[in-house]
Coordinates of C-alpha atoms in Angstrom, one line a residue:
Chain R
M1 CA 0.2 0.1 0.3
V2 CA 1.2 3.5 -0.8
A3 CA 2.3 5.1 2.3
I4 CA 0.5 9.1 2.4
N5 CA 2.0 11.3 5.2
Y6 CA -0.2 14.2 5.8
S7 CA 2.4 15.8 8.3
S8 CA 5.7 15.4 6.3
R9 CA 3.8 15.9 2.9
E10 CA 5.2 12.5 1.7
V11 CA 3.8 9.9 -0.6
C12 CA 5.9 6.9 -0.6
C13 CA 5.5 3.9 -2.7
K14 CA 7.8 0.4 -2.8
I15 CA 8.5 -1.1 -5.8
V16 CA 10.2 -4.5 -6.0
Y17 CA 12.2 -6.0 -8.7
Y18 CA 11.7 -10.0 -8.6
G19 CA 13.3 -12.5 -10.9
P20 CA 15.8 -15.0 -11.2
G21 CA 19.4 -14.7 -10.0
L22 CA 21.4 -13.0 -12.0
S23 CA 18.8 -11.9 -14.7
G24 CA 20.0 -8.3 -13.5
K25 CA 18.1 -7.0 -11.0
T26 CA 20.5 -5.1 -9.0
T27 CA 22.0 -3.9 -12.3
N28 CA 18.8 -2.4 -12.7
L29 CA 19.2 -0.3 -9.8
Q30 CA 23.1 0.7 -10.2
Y31 CA 22.0 2.2 -13.8
V32 CA 19.2 4.2 -12.3
H33 CA 21.5 5.2 -9.4
S34 CA 24.4 6.1 -11.8
K35 CA 22.2 8.2 -13.9
V36 CA 19.5 10.2 -12.1
P37 CA 20.8 13.3 -10.9
Q38 CA 22.5 13.2 -6.9
D39 CA 20.0 15.2 -5.5
T40 CA 16.9 13.0 -6.8
R41 CA 18.6 9.5 -5.4
G42 CA 19.7 8.4 -2.1
K43 CA 22.6 5.9 -1.3
L44 CA 22.1 2.5 -3.2
I45 CA 22.4 0.0 -0.5
S46 CA 23.2 -3.6 -1.4
L47 CA 23.4 -6.2 1.2
A48 CA 25.3 -8.9 -0.8
T49 CA 27.9 -11.6 -0.6
E50 CA 31.5 -11.4 -1.5
A51 CA 30.8 -12.3 -4.8
D52 CA 28.4 -9.4 -5.1
R53 CA 25.3 -11.8 -5.2
T54 CA 22.2 -10.1 -3.3
L55 CA 21.6 -11.9 0.1
Y56 CA 19.2 -9.8 1.5
F57 CA 17.9 -6.7 -0.8
D58 CA 19.2 -3.8 -2.6
F59 CA 17.6 -0.4 -2.1
L60 CA 17.5 3.1 -3.2
P61 CA 15.1 5.5 -2.4
I62 CA 14.3 7.8 -5.1
N63 CA 12.6 11.5 -4.3
I64 CA 11.1 12.7 -7.7
G65 CA 10.2 16.2 -6.3
T66 CA 7.1 17.9 -4.9
I67 CA 3.8 17.1 -6.7
N68 CA 0.5 18.9 -5.7
G69 CA 2.4 19.5 -2.4
F70 CA 3.5 16.1 -1.7
A71 CA 7.0 14.9 -2.1
A72 CA 6.7 11.7 -4.4
K73 CA 9.4 9.1 -2.8
F74 CA 9.6 5.7 -4.4
Q75 CA 11.9 3.1 -2.4
L76 CA 13.4 0.3 -5.2
Y77 CA 14.3 -3.1 -3.9
T78 CA 15.5 -5.9 -5.3
V79 CA 15.4 -9.6 -4.1
P80 CA 18.0 -12.1 -3.9
G81 CA 17.1 -14.5 -6.9
Q82 CA 18.8 -17.7 -6.0
V83 CA 16.2 -20.3 -5.3
Y84 CA 17.3 -21.0 -1.8
Y85 CA 17.0 -17.4 -0.5
N86 CA 13.4 -17.8 -0.7
A87 CA 13.1 -16.5 3.2
T88 CA 14.4 -13.5 2.6
R89 CA 12.8 -13.0 -0.8
K90 CA 9.0 -13.2 0.6
L91 CA 10.1 -10.5 3.2
V92 CA 11.2 -7.9 0.8
L93 CA 7.6 -8.3 -0.7
R94 CA 5.9 -7.2 2.5
G95 CA 4.0 -3.9 1.6
V96 CA 5.0 -3.9 -1.8
D97 CA 3.1 -1.1 -4.3
G98 CA 4.6 -2.6 -7.4
L99 CA 6.8 -5.1 -8.9
V100 CA 9.2 -5.5 -12.0
F101 CA 9.8 -8.9 -13.0
V102 CA 13.3 -8.8 -14.6
A103 CA 13.2 -12.2 -17.3
D104 CA 16.6 -13.3 -18.3
S105 CA 16.2 -13.7 -22.1
Q106 CA 18.6 -16.7 -22.9
P107 CA 16.4 -19.4 -23.9
D108 CA 18.5 -21.8 -21.3
K109 CA 16.9 -19.7 -18.2
M110 CA 13.7 -20.0 -19.3
D111 CA 12.7 -22.7 -16.4
E112 CA 14.5 -20.4 -14.0
N113 CA 12.1 -17.6 -14.9
I114 CA 8.9 -19.6 -15.0
E115 CA 9.9 -21.2 -11.5
S116 CA 10.6 -17.4 -10.1
L117 CA 7.6 -16.0 -11.5
S118 CA 5.4 -18.9 -10.1
N119 CA 7.6 -18.6 -6.7
L120 CA 6.4 -14.6 -6.9
E121 CA 2.6 -15.8 -7.5
E122 CA 3.3 -18.0 -4.3
N123 CA 4.6 -15.3 -2.1
L124 CA 2.1 -12.7 -3.0
R125 CA -0.4 -15.0 -2.2
E126 CA 0.8 -15.8 1.4
Y127 CA 0.8 -12.1 2.1
G128 CA -2.8 -11.9 1.0
Y129 CA -2.1 -9.6 -2.3
D130 CA -3.9 -10.9 -5.4
P131 CA -1.1 -11.4 -8.1
E132 CA -3.9 -10.5 -11.1
T133 CA -4.4 -7.2 -9.8
M134 CA -1.2 -6.6 -8.4
P135 CA 1.2 -3.6 -10.3
L136 CA 3.8 -6.0 -12.2
V137 CA 5.8 -4.5 -15.3
I138 CA 7.7 -7.7 -17.1
Q139 CA 11.2 -6.5 -18.4
Y140 CA 13.0 -8.9 -21.0
N141 CA 16.5 -8.4 -20.1
K142 CA 19.8 -9.3 -21.6
R143 CA 18.3 -8.2 -25.2
D144 CA 22.0 -7.5 -26.2
L145 CA 23.1 -10.9 -25.9
P146 CA 23.3 -13.3 -29.1
G147 CA 21.1 -16.0 -29.4
V148 CA 18.6 -14.7 -27.2
L149 CA 14.6 -15.7 -27.2
S150 CA 12.1 -13.6 -29.1
V151 CA 9.4 -11.2 -27.5
E152 CA 6.9 -13.1 -28.6
E153 CA 8.4 -16.5 -27.3
L154 CA 9.0 -15.1 -24.0
N155 CA 5.3 -13.3 -23.7
R156 CA 3.9 -17.0 -24.7
R157 CA 5.8 -18.7 -22.0
L158 CA 5.9 -16.0 -19.3
N159 CA 3.5 -13.3 -19.9
P160 CA -0.1 -15.1 -21.2
Q161 CA -2.1 -12.5 -19.2
V162 CA -0.2 -9.6 -21.6
R163 CA 1.1 -7.7 -18.7
P164 CA 3.3 -4.4 -20.3
H165 CA 6.3 -5.3 -20.8
F166 CA 9.8 -4.0 -22.0
E167 CA 12.8 -5.0 -23.4
A168 CA 15.8 -4.0 -21.7
S169 CA 19.9 -4.4 -21.4
A170 CA 20.2 -3.2 -18.0
T171 CA 24.2 -3.3 -18.2
I172 CA 24.0 -0.4 -20.7
G173 CA 20.4 1.0 -19.3
N174 CA 18.1 0.3 -22.5
G175 CA 15.1 0.1 -21.9
V176 CA 15.3 0.8 -17.5
F177 CA 14.1 4.4 -17.2
D178 CA 10.9 2.7 -19.7
T179 CA 10.4 0.1 -17.2
L180 CA 10.5 2.1 -14.0
K181 CA 8.6 5.0 -15.2
L182 CA 5.6 2.4 -16.3
I183 CA 5.9 0.7 -13.2
I184 CA 5.4 4.4 -11.0
K185 CA 3.0 5.2 -13.3
I186 CA 0.6 2.1 -12.8
V187 CA 1.2 2.7 -9.2
L188 CA 0.0 6.1 -8.5
E189 CA -2.8 5.2 -11.1
K190 CA -3.4 2.3 -8.8
A191 CA -3.2 4.4 -5.3
K192 CA -5.6 7.1 -7.1
N193 CA -8.5 4.5 -7.6
S194 CA -7.9 2.5 -4.5
G195 CA -8.4 6.7 -2.6
G196 CA -11.6 8.8 -1.8
Q197 CA -12.0 11.9 -3.8
R198 CA -11.0 14.3 -1.4
A199 CA -8.9 16.9 -2.6
P200 CA -5.4 17.6 -1.2
V201 CA -4.9 19.9 1.9
S202 CA -3.2 22.9 1.7
I203 CA 0.1 23.3 2.2
K204 CA 1.6 24.3 5.0
A205 CA 5.4 24.9 5.6
Q206 CA 7.6 22.0 4.9
Q207 CA 7.5 20.1 8.6
T208 CA 10.3 17.6 8.2
E209 CA 12.9 20.4 9.1
T210 CA 10.9 20.8 12.4
V211 CA 10.8 17.5 13.4
D212 CA 14.6 16.8 13.3
Q213 CA 15.2 19.2 16.4
P214 CA 18.1 18.4 18.6
V215 CA 17.3 16.7 21.7
A216 CA 18.7 19.6 23.7
V217 CA 15.8 22.0 22.7
A218 CA 13.3 19.6 22.9
R219 CA 13.8 18.9 26.1
T220 CA 13.2 22.7 27.4
Q221 CA 9.6 22.5 25.6
P222 CA 7.3 20.4 28.0
Q223 CA 5.0 19.6 25.3
P224 CA 6.9 19.9 22.0
A225 CA 4.3 19.4 19.2
P226 CA 6.3 20.5 16.5
V227 CA 3.7 19.1 13.6
G228 CA 0.8 19.8 15.5
V229 CA 1.3 23.4 16.1
A230 CA 1.2 23.9 12.3
S231 CA -1.3 21.2 11.7
G232 CA -3.3 22.9 8.9
S233 CA -6.2 21.9 7.3
A234 CA -5.8 18.2 7.7
A235 CA -6.2 18.8 11.3
A236 CA -9.2 20.9 11.3
D237 CA -10.8 18.7 9.0
S238 CA -11.4 15.8 11.5
G239 CA -14.0 14.5 9.1
Y240 CA -10.9 12.2 7.8
R241 CA -9.3 10.3 10.3
P242 CA -8.5 7.0 8.1
F243 CA -5.7 5.0 9.0
P244 CA -5.6 1.9 7.0
G245 CA -4.4 -0.5 9.9
T246 CA -5.6 -3.9 9.4
K247 CA -8.7 -4.6 11.3
T248 CA -7.4 -7.1 13.8
T249 CA -7.1 -5.9 16.6
I250 CA -3.5 -5.1 18.3
K251 CA -1.9 -7.7 19.5
E252 CA -0.6 -7.4 23.2
E253 CA 2.5 -7.7 24.2
P254 CA 3.3 -10.4 26.3
K255 CA 3.9 -9.3 29.6
I256 CA 7.8 -9.0 30.8
S257 CA 7.5 -10.0 34.4
P258 CA 8.4 -7.4 37.3
A259 CA 12.1 -8.1 37.5
G260 CA 12.7 -7.1 34.0
F261 CA 12.5 -3.5 35.3
T262 CA 13.5 -4.1 39.0
P263 CA 16.6 -1.7 39.6
A264 CA 18.5 -4.7 38.9
P265 CA 21.9 -4.6 41.8
G266 CA 24.0 -4.3 38.3
P267 CA 26.1 -1.5 38.7
E268 CA 25.2 0.9 35.7
S269 CA 21.5 0.9 35.7
E270 CA 21.4 1.2 39.6
T271 CA 21.3 5.4 39.9
P272 CA 19.3 6.4 36.8
I273 CA 16.4 3.9 37.6
E274 CA 16.0 5.0 40.9
Q275 CA 15.5 8.8 39.6
K276 CA 13.4 8.0 36.8
V277 CA 10.9 4.9 38.2
P278 CA 8.6 7.4 40.1
E279 CA 8.2 9.8 37.2
M280 CA 7.0 7.0 34.9
A281 CA 5.2 5.5 37.3
Q282 CA 3.0 8.3 38.1
T283 CA 2.5 9.0 34.5
S284 CA 1.0 5.5 34.0
E285 CA -0.8 5.9 37.2
G286 CA -2.6 9.2 35.4
N287 CA -3.6 7.3 32.4
G288 CA -5.2 4.1 34.4
S289 CA -2.8 1.8 33.4
T290 CA -1.9 1.0 37.0
D291 CA -1.4 -2.5 36.0
L292 CA 2.6 -2.0 34.6
S293 CA 4.8 -4.5 35.7
R294 CA 6.7 -2.1 37.7
P295 CA 7.3 -1.8 41.4
A296 CA 6.3 1.4 43.3
M297 CA 7.9 3.3 45.5
A298 CA 7.7 4.8 48.8
P299 CA 6.2 8.5 48.6
S300 CA 9.2 9.9 50.6
L301 CA 11.6 8.2 48.3
R302 CA 9.8 9.4 45.2
R303 CA 10.0 13.0 46.6
R304 CA 13.5 12.7 47.1
A305 CA 13.6 11.0 43.0
D306 CA 11.7 14.2 42.0
R307 CA 13.9 16.6 43.7
K308 CA 17.3 15.3 42.6
K309 CA 16.0 15.0 39.0
R310 CA 15.3 18.8 38.9
G311 CA 18.7 19.3 40.5
F312 CA 19.8 17.2 37.6
F313 CA 18.1 19.1 34.4
K314 CA 19.1 22.2 36.3
R315 CA 22.6 21.5 36.3
L316 CA 22.7 20.2 32.8
F317 CA 20.6 23.3 31.0
G318 CA 21.1 25.8 33.1
K319 CA 17.8 28.1 34.2
K320 CA 14.7 26.9 33.2
Chain G
M1 CA -2.6 -7.9 5.0
S2 CA -4.5 -5.1 4.1
N3 CA -3.9 -3.4 0.6
D4 CA -5.5 0.2 1.5
N5 CA -3.2 2.9 1.2
F6 CA -1.6 3.8 4.2
I7 CA -2.4 7.5 5.4
I8 CA -1.4 9.5 8.4
Y9 CA -2.6 13.0 9.4
E10 CA -0.8 15.7 11.0
E11 CA -3.2 15.3 13.8
E12 CA -2.2 12.1 14.5
I13 CA 1.9 12.4 13.9
A14 CA 1.0 15.3 16.4
Q15 CA 0.1 12.9 19.2
I16 CA 3.0 10.4 18.5
E17 CA 5.6 13.0 18.2
T18 CA 4.6 14.3 21.5
L19 CA 4.8 10.9 23.0
I20 CA 8.2 10.1 21.5
S21 CA 9.8 13.2 22.4
K22 CA 8.4 12.8 26.2
M23 CA 9.8 9.2 25.9
L24 CA 12.9 11.1 24.8
K25 CA 13.3 13.5 27.5
G26 CA 12.6 10.9 30.1
C27 CA 15.5 8.2 28.9
E28 CA 17.8 10.9 27.6
A29 CA 18.5 8.7 24.5
K30 CA 19.7 10.5 21.2
C31 CA 16.8 9.8 18.7
A32 CA 13.8 7.8 18.2
L33 CA 12.5 6.5 14.8
L34 CA 9.0 5.3 14.0
V35 CA 9.2 3.0 11.2
D36 CA 6.2 0.9 9.4
K37 CA 7.2 -2.5 9.2
D38 CA 7.0 -2.0 5.5
G39 CA 10.4 0.0 5.9
H40 CA 8.3 3.4 5.6
L41 CA 10.0 6.3 7.8
I42 CA 6.6 7.8 10.0
T43 CA 8.1 10.3 11.9
R44 CA 11.8 11.1 13.9
Q45 CA 12.4 12.8 17.1
G46 CA 15.5 14.1 18.5
F47 CA 19.1 14.6 17.0
T48 CA 18.6 13.0 13.7
H49 CA 21.2 15.4 11.6
S50 CA 23.5 13.2 11.0
L51 CA 21.6 10.2 10.1
D52 CA 20.5 8.8 6.8
T53 CA 17.0 8.2 7.9
T54 CA 15.4 6.6 5.0
A55 CA 18.2 4.5 4.4
L56 CA 17.8 3.3 8.5
A57 CA 14.3 2.7 8.3
A58 CA 14.5 0.2 5.3
L59 CA 17.1 -1.3 7.2
L60 CA 15.7 -2.2 10.7
A61 CA 12.3 -2.8 9.2
G62 CA 14.7 -6.2 7.4
S63 CA 16.0 -6.2 10.3
F64 CA 13.1 -6.9 12.3
A65 CA 11.3 -9.0 9.5
S66 CA 14.4 -11.2 9.5
T67 CA 14.4 -11.9 13.1
K68 CA 10.5 -12.5 13.0
E69 CA 11.5 -15.2 10.5
I70 CA 14.2 -16.7 13.3
A71 CA 11.4 -16.2 15.8
K72 CA 9.2 -18.7 14.0
L73 CA 12.1 -21.2 13.7
V74 CA 12.5 -21.5 17.3
G75 CA 8.6 -21.1 17.7
E76 CA 7.9 -17.9 18.7
P77 CA 5.2 -16.0 16.7
E78 CA 7.9 -12.7 16.9
F79 CA 10.6 -11.2 18.8
S80 CA 9.0 -7.8 20.4
V81 CA 12.0 -6.1 21.7
L82 CA 15.7 -6.3 19.5
F83 CA 18.9 -4.4 20.9
H84 CA 21.8 -4.0 19.0
Q85 CA 24.8 -2.8 21.3
G86 CA 27.9 -0.8 19.9
K87 CA 30.8 0.7 21.2
K88 CA 29.4 3.5 21.7
D89 CA 25.7 3.6 20.3
H90 CA 23.3 1.6 20.4
I91 CA 20.1 0.7 19.0
H92 CA 16.9 -0.3 20.8
M93 CA 13.9 -1.4 18.5
S94 CA 10.5 -2.3 19.8
L95 CA 7.3 -3.5 18.5
V96 CA 4.3 -1.0 18.3
G97 CA 0.8 -2.8 17.5
D98 CA 1.4 -5.1 14.8
R99 CA 2.7 -2.7 12.1
S100 CA 5.2 -0.1 13.8
I101 CA 8.5 -0.2 14.9
L102 CA 9.7 2.0 17.9
V103 CA 13.4 2.6 17.7
V104 CA 15.8 4.2 20.2
V105 CA 19.4 5.2 19.2
F106 CA 20.9 6.0 22.6
D107 CA 24.5 6.0 23.9
D108 CA 26.3 5.5 27.1
R109 CA 24.3 8.5 28.8
T110 CA 21.7 5.9 29.3
T111 CA 21.5 2.8 30.2
I112 CA 19.6 0.1 28.1
G113 CA 16.9 -0.5 31.2
M114 CA 16.0 3.0 31.0
V115 CA 15.6 3.2 27.2
R116 CA 13.6 -0.3 27.7
L117 CA 11.6 0.9 30.4
Y118 CA 10.6 4.1 28.9
A119 CA 10.3 2.4 25.3
K120 CA 7.7 -0.4 26.5
E121 CA 5.8 2.6 28.1
T122 CA 5.9 4.3 24.8
A123 CA 4.9 1.7 22.6
Q124 CA 1.9 0.9 24.7
E125 CA 0.5 4.2 24.6
L126 CA 1.3 4.2 20.7
A127 CA -0.5 1.3 20.3
K128 CA -3.6 2.8 21.5
I129 CA -3.5 5.8 19.2
F130 CA -3.1 3.3 16.2
Q131 CA -5.9 0.9 17.5
E132 CA -7.9 4.1 18.0
I133 CA -6.9 5.7 14.3
A134 CA -7.9 2.3 13.1
D135 CA -11.2 1.8 14.8
N136 CA -12.1 5.3 13.4
K137 CA -10.9 4.6 9.8
D138 CA -14.4 3.1 8.8
S139 CA -16.8 5.6 10.3
K140 CA -14.6 9.2 9.3
G141 CA -13.6 8.0 5.8
Q142 CA -11.2 7.4 3.5
G143 CA -8.9 10.2 1.6
T144 CA -5.8 10.3 -0.4
G145 CA -3.4 13.4 -1.4
I146 CA -3.6 11.7 -4.6
D147 CA -5.9 13.3 -7.0
S148 CA -6.6 12.8 -10.3
N149 CA -3.4 14.7 -12.2
F150 CA -1.0 13.4 -9.8
A151 CA 0.0 10.4 -12.0
D152 CA 0.2 12.6 -15.0
M153 CA 2.2 15.2 -13.2
A154 CA 4.8 12.4 -11.8
Q155 CA 5.0 11.4 -15.1
N156 CA 6.2 14.6 -16.7
K157 CA 8.9 15.1 -13.9
L158 CA 9.8 11.2 -14.3
D159 CA 10.2 12.4 -18.0
D160 CA 12.6 15.1 -17.0
I161 CA 14.8 13.0 -14.5
F162 CA 15.0 10.0 -16.4
S163 CA 16.5 10.8 -19.6
D164 CA 19.4 8.9 -20.2

């Protein structure tokens, strides 16, 4: 699902490059990384083995700029292609918005392509996604090699639903941008259709900067609400408060035994916990959640600890 | 898993950020990130200037996802807390509800016990907020920031950026 953050005014989509091992998924990302302007892209992160085979994923964030007041961001991921990495491959698919299937056009790789495609379908279904409606663009890669299969043949074997497809040579960059542009377009079209008709809210100052305040500043303000202060019509428009969390109820975290939080006799945690526990205990009482597994502290000790704490902050920050 | 768009509004973020900055003050950590399990950064607080938070969010979500698989192998549904210890800086991650992760980066000015204590409390509060938001979703309708010409305008931008 597309992530839309009204606070930092971002629309964020996750696009995953899928396909058999050595079909050119990482090469696609490397080409994009090498060609797009530096201010548009982030750092390309590769979690790869020493032999440069993807172990977990490659990650490339792209920010194409502001559209209608929203920064459009895309996170490009690749999966490890080898069959035995299915566990990690599946993890990368979580929350995917659009897929690029990178197929190897060489005749002897056809079986691997088919296997990978059916594995993709299986993994999508396990997450509850419908492979039929998931935005997917197929890229027939390595078209520059001699003896590759014809596009008709590839379409017949890999693309019976006639999905959009491109011929590509990722090493020299042919078709890489065409594929990416199309999948982004399909993803945004789908996001638009799945949403309502609400017009975007008026634009306030970019909030991401204020969020970035150093801790020291935040400490001097008892209730820092950098975003809430400037919250525009989105906040006022309380008619919309959707949050597309799954309807399943949030799981209760398993209770951790009180021993986990008692000031252990260990030398490092003794003093600070003695100082801090009372404040937290009071907070939780105020909120009615008194069942927190934490020892209560005698009122006299609590007052003492509070005094200590005030003194500590005074020393740290000077006068308030 | 839901296929809906993940939408979060300013008022919710304000509530969330207030809670997180309160936690930061309390446990004296350097910074905190709230990350979606899919790898999207929801919000950040504290001293994050020197951090590549986008990449951090993606990697932390990946790390959390892989430990979930490890948990399954040993018969646990999920590990709710993860801790990475470094020489100077350390990272504490805890699960918030069923779809977010609260990440606290801290150094030796505080202790793991303090961070754990405050993070647990904050995670519970945040989970309540997320639950409220989820409960309100159906009654309050749905909207997105993506209107009809968003895709077309994005396409024009892409043509400019992605030229060989």
